[in-house]
Coordinates of C-alpha atoms in Angstrom, one line a residue:
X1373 CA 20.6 19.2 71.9
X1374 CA 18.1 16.0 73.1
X1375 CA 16.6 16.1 69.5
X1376 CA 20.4 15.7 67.8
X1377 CA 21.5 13.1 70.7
X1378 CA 18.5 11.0 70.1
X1379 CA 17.9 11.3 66.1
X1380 CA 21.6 11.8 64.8
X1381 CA 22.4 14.6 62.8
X1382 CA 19.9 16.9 61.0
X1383 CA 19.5 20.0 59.1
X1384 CA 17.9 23.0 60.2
X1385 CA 14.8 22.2 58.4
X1386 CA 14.6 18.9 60.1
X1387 CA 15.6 20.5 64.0
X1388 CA 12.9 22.9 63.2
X1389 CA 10.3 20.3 62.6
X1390 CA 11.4 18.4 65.9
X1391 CA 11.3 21.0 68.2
X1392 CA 8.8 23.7 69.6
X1393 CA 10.5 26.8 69.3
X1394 CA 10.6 30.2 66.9
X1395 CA 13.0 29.6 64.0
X1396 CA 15.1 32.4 65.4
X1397 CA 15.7 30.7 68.0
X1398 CA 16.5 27.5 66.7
X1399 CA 18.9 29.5 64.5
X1400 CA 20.1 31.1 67.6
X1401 CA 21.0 28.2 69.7
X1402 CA 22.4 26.2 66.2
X1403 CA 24.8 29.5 66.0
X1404 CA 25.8 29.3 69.6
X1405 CA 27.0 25.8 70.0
X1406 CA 28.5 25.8 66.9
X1407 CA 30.6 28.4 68.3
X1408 CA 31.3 26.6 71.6
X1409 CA 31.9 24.1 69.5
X1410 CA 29.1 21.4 70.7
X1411 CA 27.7 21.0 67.1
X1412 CA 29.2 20.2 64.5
X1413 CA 28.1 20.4 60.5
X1414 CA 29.2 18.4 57.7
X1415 CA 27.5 18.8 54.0
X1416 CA 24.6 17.1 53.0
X1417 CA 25.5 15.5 50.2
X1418 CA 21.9 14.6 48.6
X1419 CA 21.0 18.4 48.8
X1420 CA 23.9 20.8 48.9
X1421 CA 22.2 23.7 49.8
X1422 CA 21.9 22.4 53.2
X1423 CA 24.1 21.2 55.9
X1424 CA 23.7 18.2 58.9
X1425 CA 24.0 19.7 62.3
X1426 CA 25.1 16.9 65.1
X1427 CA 27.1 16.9 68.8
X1428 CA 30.4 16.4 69.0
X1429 CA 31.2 13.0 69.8
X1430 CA 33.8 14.6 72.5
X1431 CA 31.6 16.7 73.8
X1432 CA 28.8 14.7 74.2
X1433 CA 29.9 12.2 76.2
X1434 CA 30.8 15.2 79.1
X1435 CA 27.0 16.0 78.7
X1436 CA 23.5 14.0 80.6
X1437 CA 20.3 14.8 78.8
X1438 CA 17.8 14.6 82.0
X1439 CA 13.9 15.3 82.2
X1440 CA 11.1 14.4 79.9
X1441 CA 9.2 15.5 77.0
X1442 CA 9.4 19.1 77.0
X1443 CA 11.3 19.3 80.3
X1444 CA 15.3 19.1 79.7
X1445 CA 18.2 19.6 81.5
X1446 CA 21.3 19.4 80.1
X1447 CA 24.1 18.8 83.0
X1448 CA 27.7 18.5 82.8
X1449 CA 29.5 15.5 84.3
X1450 CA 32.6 15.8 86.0

C-alpha cells in the first residue's frame, strides 16, 4: 500500500518491480484489498491488457503509512 500512496497508481508489473516480495504474494495482497475495497483499478489505456491498481481516495485518508524503508505499518486513524 506505501508504494501505491507514494507513486500513484500502477500495474502489477510495475508494484512487482517496486516491492520485495514473491509475485504470489503481490498477487495475493492486490486480490485482497481489492476485495476490501482499498484498491481500486481502472484500465490502462496505452496497453489494454493491463490494468492501474491505486487506493481509494476514501479510504486512504482513514489510513497512516508509518516506519521506513522496508519497515511499514499501516494504522487506522480514528
Amino acid at each position: 500500500m506505501k508504494v501505491l500512496d507514494i507513486s500513484g497508481p500502477m500495474t502489477q508489473k510495475q508494484i512487482l518491480g517496486s516491492v520485495d516480495q514473491p509475485e504470489r504474494t503481490v498477487r495475493y495482497g492486490i486480490r485482497r484489498l481489492l476485495e476490501k475495497g482499498i484498491l481500486k483499478k481502472m484500465s490502462n489505456l496505452s496497453d489494454m491488457r493491463s490494468v492501474y491498481y491505486y487506493l481509494d481516495p476514501a479510504i486512504k485518508s482513514n489510513f497512516e503509512f508509518l516506519g521506513g524503508k522496508g519497515d511499514v505499518k499501516v494504522s487506522q486513524i480514528a
